[in-house]
């Protein structure tokens, strides 16, 4: 289908993810493409044993392919931390236009082998530089990958807008998030619409 908009999307998955069709990110990429949107949804290398430098290289290459279009980035799980490490790097590209971080995991829930992805001092400033609009965080009140609560671990420290989904788990396919219309609304319009933040379904 011919592209119909002057914007592009980069969708980034998390640890141990192989872009299953049941996942909301796969659904979202398909929905946007059917509308004629430019969507990049790469398989990041070695998803079971990710190497930060390899993931950053793919992220930056994909961003470059979006060209001069409005750039919208949607990260889930470990890729939220990937974005922070990209933003903090000396070679971070120009700021994107919009950024959605969905259910970043707490370092306490991850193995030390993934320590290179962990948050670091200065992330708030680096994140602010990486996106033109205020970044947005969607998390839940019952995420097994962030038992401390991502709103407190990431939202306030990083200066993001925060939306909390009640009883949403990790907002993954096994939590019932295959089709996720709220994510599509945000992608298209930059807003979750009139629905209460606790019911972003």
Backbone as a ProteinNet text record, in pm:
[ID]
protein_1_A
[PRIMARY]
XXXXXXXXXXXXXXXXXXXXXXXXXXXXXXXXXXXXXXXXXXXXXXXXXXXXXXXXXXXXXXXXXXXXXXXXXXXXXXXXXXXXXXXXXXXXXXXXXXXXXXXXXXXXXXXXXXXXXXXXXXXXXXXXXXXXXXXXXXXXXXXXXXXXXXXXXXXXXXXXXXXXXXXXXXXXXXXXXXXXXXXXXXXXXXXXXXXXXXXXX
[TERTIARY]
84.1	0	87.7	49.3	123.2	111.9	223	222.2	143.5	59.9	-31	-3	94.2	119.5	266.2	294	431.1	484.3	457.9	510.5	548.2	631.6	673.4	679.5	657.4	654	767.4	829.5	925.2	870.7	844.4	790.5	898.8	930.3	1041.7	991.4	1025.9	977.9	1075.1	1039.2	1117.3	1198.1	1245.4	1328.8	1247.1	1310.9	1251.7	1128.2	1121.8	1006.4	1046.5	964.4	989.7	872.4	813	703.4	587.9	535.3	424.9	299.7	222.9	101.5	-0.9	8.7	-87.5	-59	55.4	97.6	39.4	8	-52	39.7	170.6	258.7	246.1	235.8	214.7	82.2	-22.8	-155.3	-149.5	-81.4	-73.5	0.6	113.5	188.9	101.8	26.4	-60.2	-170.3	-230	-337.4	-286.6	-171.4	-117.1	-78.4	-19.2	20	-101.9	-210.8	-331.7	-386.8	-353.3	-395	-298.2	-191.5	-93.3	19.3	30.8	137.9	269.9	379	512.3	542.2	561.5	584.3	707.6	802.1	918	903.5	909.2	888.7	993.5	1118.3	1226.8	1232.8	1281.6	1319.3	1458.3	1466.8	1596.1	1677.5	1808.5	1890.9	1900.5	1912.2	1933.6	1838.6	1707.5	1613.6	1624.4	1676.6	1692.1	1816.8	1918.2	2043.6	2085.9	2007.9	2035.2	2165.8	2229.7	2351.8	2315.9	2336.5	2292.7	2344.2	2471.3	2528.1	2461.3	2425.6	2360.1	2218.4	2148.5	2013	2014	2107.9	2117	2148.8	2236.1	2270.9	2147.9	2064.1	1942.5	1847.6	1829.9	1741.5	1782	1909	1953.8	1944.5	1969.6	1956	1810.1	1719.5	1577.5	1529.5	1573.3	1536.8	1582.1	1700.9	1752.5	1665.3	1607.4	1523.6	1391.7	1351.9	1229.6	1248.7	1372.7	1400.6	1351.7	1295.1	1253	1107.1	1042.3	902.2	888.4	766.3	737.5	768.5	843	887.2	822.3	755.9	684.6	743	784.1	847.9	762.7	741.6	659.5	740.5	774.1	859.3	780.4	811	751.2	862.2	846.5	931.2	1078.5	1167	1310	1347	1270.1	1303.7	1282.6	1204.8	1198.2	1335	1399.8	1534.4	1634.7	1613.3	1696	1690.1	1569.4	1558.6	1636.5	1630	1704.8	1854.4	1905.1	2047.9	2084.3	1997.1	2017.7	2022	1924.6	1915.3	2037.3	2095.4	2210.6	2341.9	2339	2461.9	2510.4	2639.1	2699	2651.4	2606.8	2569.1	2417.7	2343.6	2198.3	2161.3	2066	2025.6	1935.8	1888.9	1797.1	1674.5	1611.1	1495.3	1383.1	1311.1	1190.8	1075.5	961	848.7	763.6	739.4	659.4	718.6	701.3	758.1	661.1	633.1	549.7	630.4	642.5	711.5	605.8	602.3	499.2	564	531.6	573.3	723.6	804.8	947.8	968	1055.3	1079.6	1174.5	1160.3	1252.7	1381.8	1496.3	1621.6	1615.3	1538.1	1528.6	1466.3	1393.5	1327.4	1410.3	1523.3	1604.6	1734.9	1790.3	1919.3	2032.2	2137.8	2252.5	2314.9	2288.9	2339.9	2284.1	2173.5	2114.3	2148.8	2248.6	2283.7	2317.1	2366	2399.9	2277.4	2158.8	2035.1	1981.3	2033	1971	1976.3	1880	1881	2007.6	2037.6	2159.4	2131.5	2214.9	2199.9	2205.6	2125.5	2121.8	2018.3	1946.5	1848.5	1734.8	1695	1584.7	1620	1737.5	1778.8	1797.2	1857.8	1879.1	1746.8	1651.6	1520.5	1452.6	1459.1	1396.7	1456.9	1584.8	1650	1610.4	1567.5	1545	1408.7	1318.7	1183.3	1132.7	1062.3	1018.5	899.5	810	697.5	728.2	656.1	676.1	652	747.4	727.8	616.4	553.8	442.9	474.9	433.8	454.8	319.8	301.2	185.1	236.2	179.6	218.6	94	111.7	-2	24.2	-79.6	-65.7	-35.6	-5.6	18.9	112.9	225.8	321.6	423.7	427	525.1	669.5	688.3	822.7	862.2	773	806.9	718.6	746.3	662.9	662.6	768.1	775.9	680.2	632.1	542.8	617.9	594.7	670.1	638.8	519.6	486.7	584.8	622.3	717.6	861.9	891.4	1029.6	1074.6	982.7	1020.1	945.3	816.2	736.2	785.5	788.3	833.6	982.1	1070.1	1212.8	1246.5	1170.5	1201.6	1120	1023.6	945.6	848.8	790.8	696.1	553.1	462.1	321.9	299.6	211.9	192.1	46	21.8	-111.7	-104.6	-187.2	-184.6	-307.2	-283.9	-390.9	-412.1	-531.9	-561.1	-560.5	-491.6	-492.2	-444.9	-351.5	-308.5	-186.5	-131.8	-12.4	101.5	165.5	277.3	231.1	100.6	43.6	101.1	95	145.7	30.7	59.6	-44.5	-109.8	-28.9	-83.3	-168.9	-161	-244.7	-370.6	-393.1	-511.5	-492.8	-368.2	-342.8	-289.1	-383.7	-358.9	-403.9	-527.5	-581.2	-587.9	-535	-533.4	-568.5	-698.3	-740.9	-683.3	-660.6	-606.3	-468	-388.9	-256.1	-267.6	-364	-384.3	-428.5	-517.9	-560.3	-441.8	-356.2	-239.9	-148.1	-126	-36.6	-86.5	-215.3	-271	-293	-332.3	-378	-295	-201.5	-120.5	-195.2	-305.5	-387.1	-457.9	-485.4	-561.7	-712	-752.1	-893.3	-963.4	-1095.7	-1173.2	-1178	-1127.7	-1137.5	-1056.5	-1106.6	-1027.1	-895.4	-789.9	-658.7	-657.8	-745.8	-749.1	-816.3	-869.1	-940.1	-888	-757	-697.7	-699.9	-817.8	-833.9	-893.3
-119.7	0	124.8	222	348.2	422.3	475.8	549.4	679.4	709.4	822.1	933.9	918.3	1021.2	1060	1174.6	1222.4	1191.6	1072.6	1030.2	883.1	842.3	703.4	655.9	527.8	465.6	364.8	366	262.5	193.1	63	-16.6	-112.9	-110.5	-188.8	-282.7	-410	-513.3	-535	-626.9	-651	-779.9	-813.3	-932.8	-1058.8	-1154.7	-1285.8	-1273.9	-1170	-1145.8	-1166.5	-1242.4	-1268.6	-1220.8	-1112.5	-1048.5	-1145.2	-1210.1	-1303.5	-1230.2	-1292.4	-1226.6	-1195.5	-1263.2	-1240.9	-1114.6	-1054.1	-938.6	-810.6	-714.7	-588.9	-510.5	-525.9	-452.4	-505.1	-636.2	-695.1	-646.1	-648.5	-601.4	-455.4	-373	-230.8	-205.8	-273.1	-255.3	-289.6	-397.4	-437.9	-335.8	-286.8	-187.7	-59	-12.2	111.7	93.9	-20.3	-43.8	-48.5	-104.6	-110	29.4	125.3	263.8	338.7	272.2	337.4	405.6	378.4	438.8	363.5	436.6	376.8	322	191.8	126.5	38	59.6	-27.6	-102.1	-233.8	-319.7	-430.4	-396.3	-491.9	-601.2	-716.9	-819.3	-784.8	-752.9	-720.8	-848	-839.6	-960.5	-1027.8	-1159.7	-1241.9	-1200.7	-1213.5	-1162.4	-1231.4	-1354.7	-1422.7	-1377.7	-1335.2	-1289.2	-1159.6	-1054.3	-930.4	-864.7	-805.4	-727.6	-582	-497.2	-358.6	-292.2	-306.6	-238.1	-283.2	-411	-461.9	-406.7	-398.7	-345.5	-196.4	-122.9	20.2	41.1	-41.4	-26.7	-44.4	-142.7	-162.1	-44.8	-1.5	112.4	233.7	266.9	387.4	371.7	252.8	229.8	243.2	191.1	200.1	345.6	417.4	558.7	635.2	605.6	675	646.9	527.4	492.3	568.4	625	705	841	879.9	1001.7	1127.2	1218.5	1348.2	1350.8	1236.8	1231.9	1257.5	1291.2	1290.1	1149.9	1140.6	1009.7	980.5	865.1	822.1	687.4	677	555.1	496.4	364.5	292.9	174.5	178.2	75.2	-4.6	-133.3	-217.6	-289.9	-295.7	-376	-335.1	-429.1	-398.4	-288.2	-272	-166.3	-26.6	-15.8	114	149.5	50.2	73.5	92	20.3	41.1	187	244.7	383.6	476.7	450.4	534.2	527.5	408.7	395.3	460.4	449	520.7	670.9	721	865	918.9	838.3	882.3	873.6	809.4	788.6	912.5	916.8	1031	1042.6	930.1	930.9	932.2	967.8	975	1071.8	1030.9	1111.7	1226.1	1303.5	1412.5	1358.6	1445.4	1405.2	1355.1	1253.4	1208.4	1298.7	1282.1	1371.2	1323.5	1193.9	1140	1007.7	978.1	856.8	798.8	668.4	596.8	482.1	481.8	375.5	292	163.1	75.8	-31.5	-28.8	-130.9	-157.9	-56.4	-85	-174.3	-273.3	-361.3	-296.3	-335.9	-288.8	-368.9	-307.2	-383.4	-502.3	-491.8	-601.3	-726.1	-711.9	-825.8	-885.9	-825.5	-869.1	-932.5	-1023.6	-1082	-981.7	-1002	-912.4	-915.2	-1020.4	-1025.5	-912.3	-854.2	-741.5	-608	-607.8	-488.3	-368.5	-390.2	-276.6	-195.1	-254.9	-184.8	-101.3	-122.3	-64.3	88.8	153.8	300.6	352.5	479.1	540.3	685.6	746.1	890	970	1071.5	1154.5	1112.1	1002.9	955.2	1055	1126.2	1221.2	1327.5	1384.7	1488.6	1431.8	1313.9	1251.5	1218.6	1167.2	1136.2	1261.3	1369.8	1494.9	1544	1523	1565.4	1478.7	1356.1	1258.5	1268.6	1351.8	1358.9	1502.6	1549.9	1689	1714	1619.2	1629.9	1553.1	1585.5	1516.3	1366.4	1281.9	1138	1085.5	976.5	919.4	775.9	743.3	610.7	547.1	426	345.2	226.2	207.5	95.5	42	-53.8	-111.3	-111.5	-146.1	-154.6	-297.2	-385.7	-525.9	-589.5	-525.6	-574.9	-665.1	-794.7	-882.9	-847.3	-769.4	-727.9	-594	-536.4	-413.5	-406.1	-494.7	-505.1	-375	-296.2	-169.6	-63.8	-86.8	8.4	101.1	86.7	165.9	314.5	349.5	491.5	560.6	492.5	549.5	529.1	412.9	381.5	466.4	489.3	558.1	689.8	692.4	808.6	938.2	943.8	1065.7	1093.4	993.9	1021.7	1067.2	1017.4	1053.1	1171.6	1216.6	1331.6	1303.8	1184.1	1149.7	1173.8	1186.3	1169.4	1021.4	991	852.7	813.7	696.7	638.5	498.3	471.3	343.1	261.9	140.8	49	-48.2	-51.9	-139.2	-285.5	-366.8	-512.8	-555	-480.7	-507.9	-595.4	-642.4	-726	-651.4	-718	-658.4	-602	-589.6	-543.5	-623.5	-754	-846.1	-934.1	-1016.4	-1099.8	-1189.7	-1246.2	-1334.9	-1261.6	-1129.3	-1048.5	-998.6	-1047	-1008.6	-889.7	-848.3	-732.2	-778.3	-829.7	-853.4	-726.5	-722.6	-593.5	-495.5	-375	-272.8	-139.2	-109.8	12.4	140.1	144.7	266.5	297.9	195.6	218.2	271.8	222.6	272.9	419.1	454.1	593.5	684.1	639.8	722.2	735.6	624.9	628.2	725.9	725.7	808	952.6	973.2	1105.2	1168.9	1095.3	1150.6	1161.6	1089.8	1093.8	960.3	924.3	801.9	826.3	947.7	976.5	998.3	993.1	1027.6	918.9	798.2	688.6	719.3	682.4	697.7	621.3	676.6	612.8	472.4	443	310	209.3	254.8	164.1	179	180.5	197.7	65.4	27.7	-99.6	-75
0	0	0	-76.7	-81.5	51.5	98.1	224.3	207.6	306.6	294.1	394.1	480.4	580.3	580	642.9	655.7	794.5	841	969.6	961.3	1054.1	1059	1202.6	1219	1351.3	1364.9	1481.2	1518.5	1642.7	1631.3	1740.8	1785.6	1913.7	1967.9	2076.4	2062.2	2153.7	2269.6	2357.4	2477.8	2475.4	2591.4	2613.4	2583.4	2519.7	2489.8	2400.5	2323.4	2237.3	2092.2	2021.1	1879.2	1793.4	1836.7	1764.9	1736.2	1838.8	1815.6	1768.1	1679.5	1628.5	1736.8	1850.9	1958.7	2039.1	2019.8	2099.8	2042.4	2129.7	2083.9	1990.6	2004.8	1914	1771.2	1755.6	1622.7	1566	1649.2	1607.8	1566	1646.4	1617.6	1487	1467.7	1343.4	1222.5	1232.4	1121.5	1096.7	1202.9	1189.3	1124	1168.6	1113.6	967.1	935.5	795.8	704.1	750.8	668.5	640.1	725.4	703.1	611.6	569.6	484.7	558.8	687.8	766.8	744.1	756.5	754.2	893.4	902.9	1032	1022.4	1112.2	1126.7	1258.7	1250.9	1368.3	1360.8	1388.2	1365.3	1471.6	1428.9	1525.6	1577.1	1704.7	1763	1781.2	1765.6	1764.8	1901.2	1897	2017.3	2129.8	2109.3	2211	2346	2349.9	2478.4	2553.7	2479.4	2539.4	2471.1	2490.1	2416.7	2458.1	2360.7	2382.3	2355.2	2453.7	2443.6	2316.5	2287.1	2171.6	2041.6	2034	1912.9	1901.1	2011.1	2006.6	1974.4	2031.8	2001.5	1853.4	1797.8	1656.6	1567.7	1599.3	1521.2	1540.9	1664.6	1693	1609.2	1609.8	1540.2	1388.5	1339.1	1195.4	1152	1234.2	1201.6	1209.4	1309.3	1319.2	1194.7	1148.9	1030.7	908.7	901.5	787	786.7	900.8	903.7	838.6	817	743.2	813.6	735.2	787.1	829.3	827.6	868.2	1018	1059.8	1203.2	1254.5	1362.2	1412	1546.9	1552.2	1671.5	1713.7	1839	1889.2	2001.2	1992.3	2090.6	2141.4	2269.4	2330.8	2433.5	2441	2544.7	2620.2	2750.6	2838.7	2826.6	2796.5	2797.4	2699.4	2593.1	2497.8	2554.9	2662.4	2731.3	2788.4	2847.6	2901.5	2787.8	2678.1	2559.3	2514.5	2513.7	2470.5	2563.7	2692.9	2787.1	2758.3	2730	2703.1	2569.3	2472.2	2345.7	2370.4	2445.4	2469.2	2540.7	2628.4	2706.7	2629.9	2514.3	2439.7	2367.2	2342.5	2273.8	2129.5	2071.1	1930.5	1911.7	2014.2	2000.5	1888.6	1807.3	1693.1	1739	1642.2	1673.6	1745.6	1822.2	1900.8	1810.3	1858	1789.7	1832.9	1767.7	1795.5	1912.5	1921.7	2031.3	2076.2	2205	2262.6	2364.7	2349.7	2445.8	2504.6	2636.8	2709.4	2781.3	2752.6	2807.9	2895.1	3021.9	3119.4	3122.4	3150.9	3169.8	3291.4	3282.6	3397.1	3497.2	3621.7	3724.6	3718	3744.1	3747.3	3841.5	3950.1	4045.6	3985.6	3874.1	3810.5	3698	3667.6	3554.3	3601.9	3522.7	3559.3	3542.3	3614.9	3605.1	3466.2	3390.3	3253.6	3168.3	3211.2	3139.2	3205.4	3289.7	3365.3	3279.9	3157.2	3070.6	3032.5	3044.1	3009.6	3126.1	3245.9	3365.1	3362.1	3425.8	3434	3500.9	3471.1	3523	3558	3642.3	3669.4	3539.3	3531.9	3412.1	3310.3	3337.5	3239.4	3217.5	3322	3306	3202.5	3213.1	3119.8	2979.1	2971.3	2840.5	2773.4	2851.4	2795.1	2742.8	2818.8	2774.9	2643.9	2624.6	2500.5	2382.4	2409.5	2303.3	2236.8	2291.1	2236.7	2249.3	2147.4	2144.1	2236.2	2244.8	2336.5	2463.9	2569	2695.7	2676	2711.4	2693.7	2783.6	2740.2	2814.2	2854.6	2976.8	3033.9	3061.9	3012.2	3048.4	3127.9	3244.8	3329.7	3399.2	3487.3	3557.1	3707.3	3780.1	3925.5	3971.2	3875.4	3910.7	3809.1	3786.7	3687.6	3756	3723.5	3786.6	3752.7	3646.2	3607.9	3668.6	3746.5	3818.4	3942.1	4036.5	4156.1	4236.7	4223.6	4296.5	4240.8	4119.6	4055.3	3962.4	3832.7	3735.4	3745.3	3793.1	3807.3	3900	4008.7	4102.3	4062.1	4005.1	3966.9	3848.7	3753.6	3630.2	3607.3	3635.1	3597.7	3658.1	3789.9	3856.5	3832.3	3849.1	3828.5	3685.7	3586.2	3447.8	3396.9	3474.1	3433.1	3319.5	3316.6	3211.6	3257.4	3162.8	3193.6	3222.4	3315.9	3359.3	3345.8	3288.1	3276.7	3336.9	3435.3	3505.3	3466	3416.4	3379	3494.7	3547.7	3661	3617.6	3697	3679.6	3540.1	3484.3	3347.2	3334.4	3447.7	3439	3371.4	3275.6	3202.2	3067.7	3049.8	2923.8	2807	2821.9	2722	2671.6	2573.2	2514.3	2619	2708.5	2810.4	2912.7	2912.4	3001.1	2930.7	2810.2	2735.5	2643.6	2621.9	2537.6	2402.5	2322.2	2181	2110.4	2059.7	2016.3	2133.8	2110.6	2216.8	2152.7	2139.2	2070	2129.2	2260	2320.1	2264.4	2241.5	2183.9	2042	1968	1832.2	1834.6	1928	1938.2	1967.1	2058.9	2091.3	1970.4	1901.4	1786.2	1679.8	1655.5	1548.7	1590	1714	1755	1867	1923.8	2032.1	2162.3	2175.4	2295.1	2311.4	2435.8	2461.1	2452.8	2424.9	2409.3	2539.6	2538.1	2657.3	2763.6	2732.6	2827.9	2954.5	3073	3194.7	3182.1	3241.5	3227.4	3285.4	3380.5	3439.2	3347.6	3235.4	3145.8	3002.2	2987.2	2854.9	2780.7	2735	2666.8	2528.4
[MASK]
+++++++++++++++++++++++++++++++++++++++++++++++++++++++++++++++++++++++++++++++++++++++++++++++++++++++++++++++++++++++++++++++++++++++++++++++++++++++++++++++++++++++++++++++++++++++++++++++++++++++++

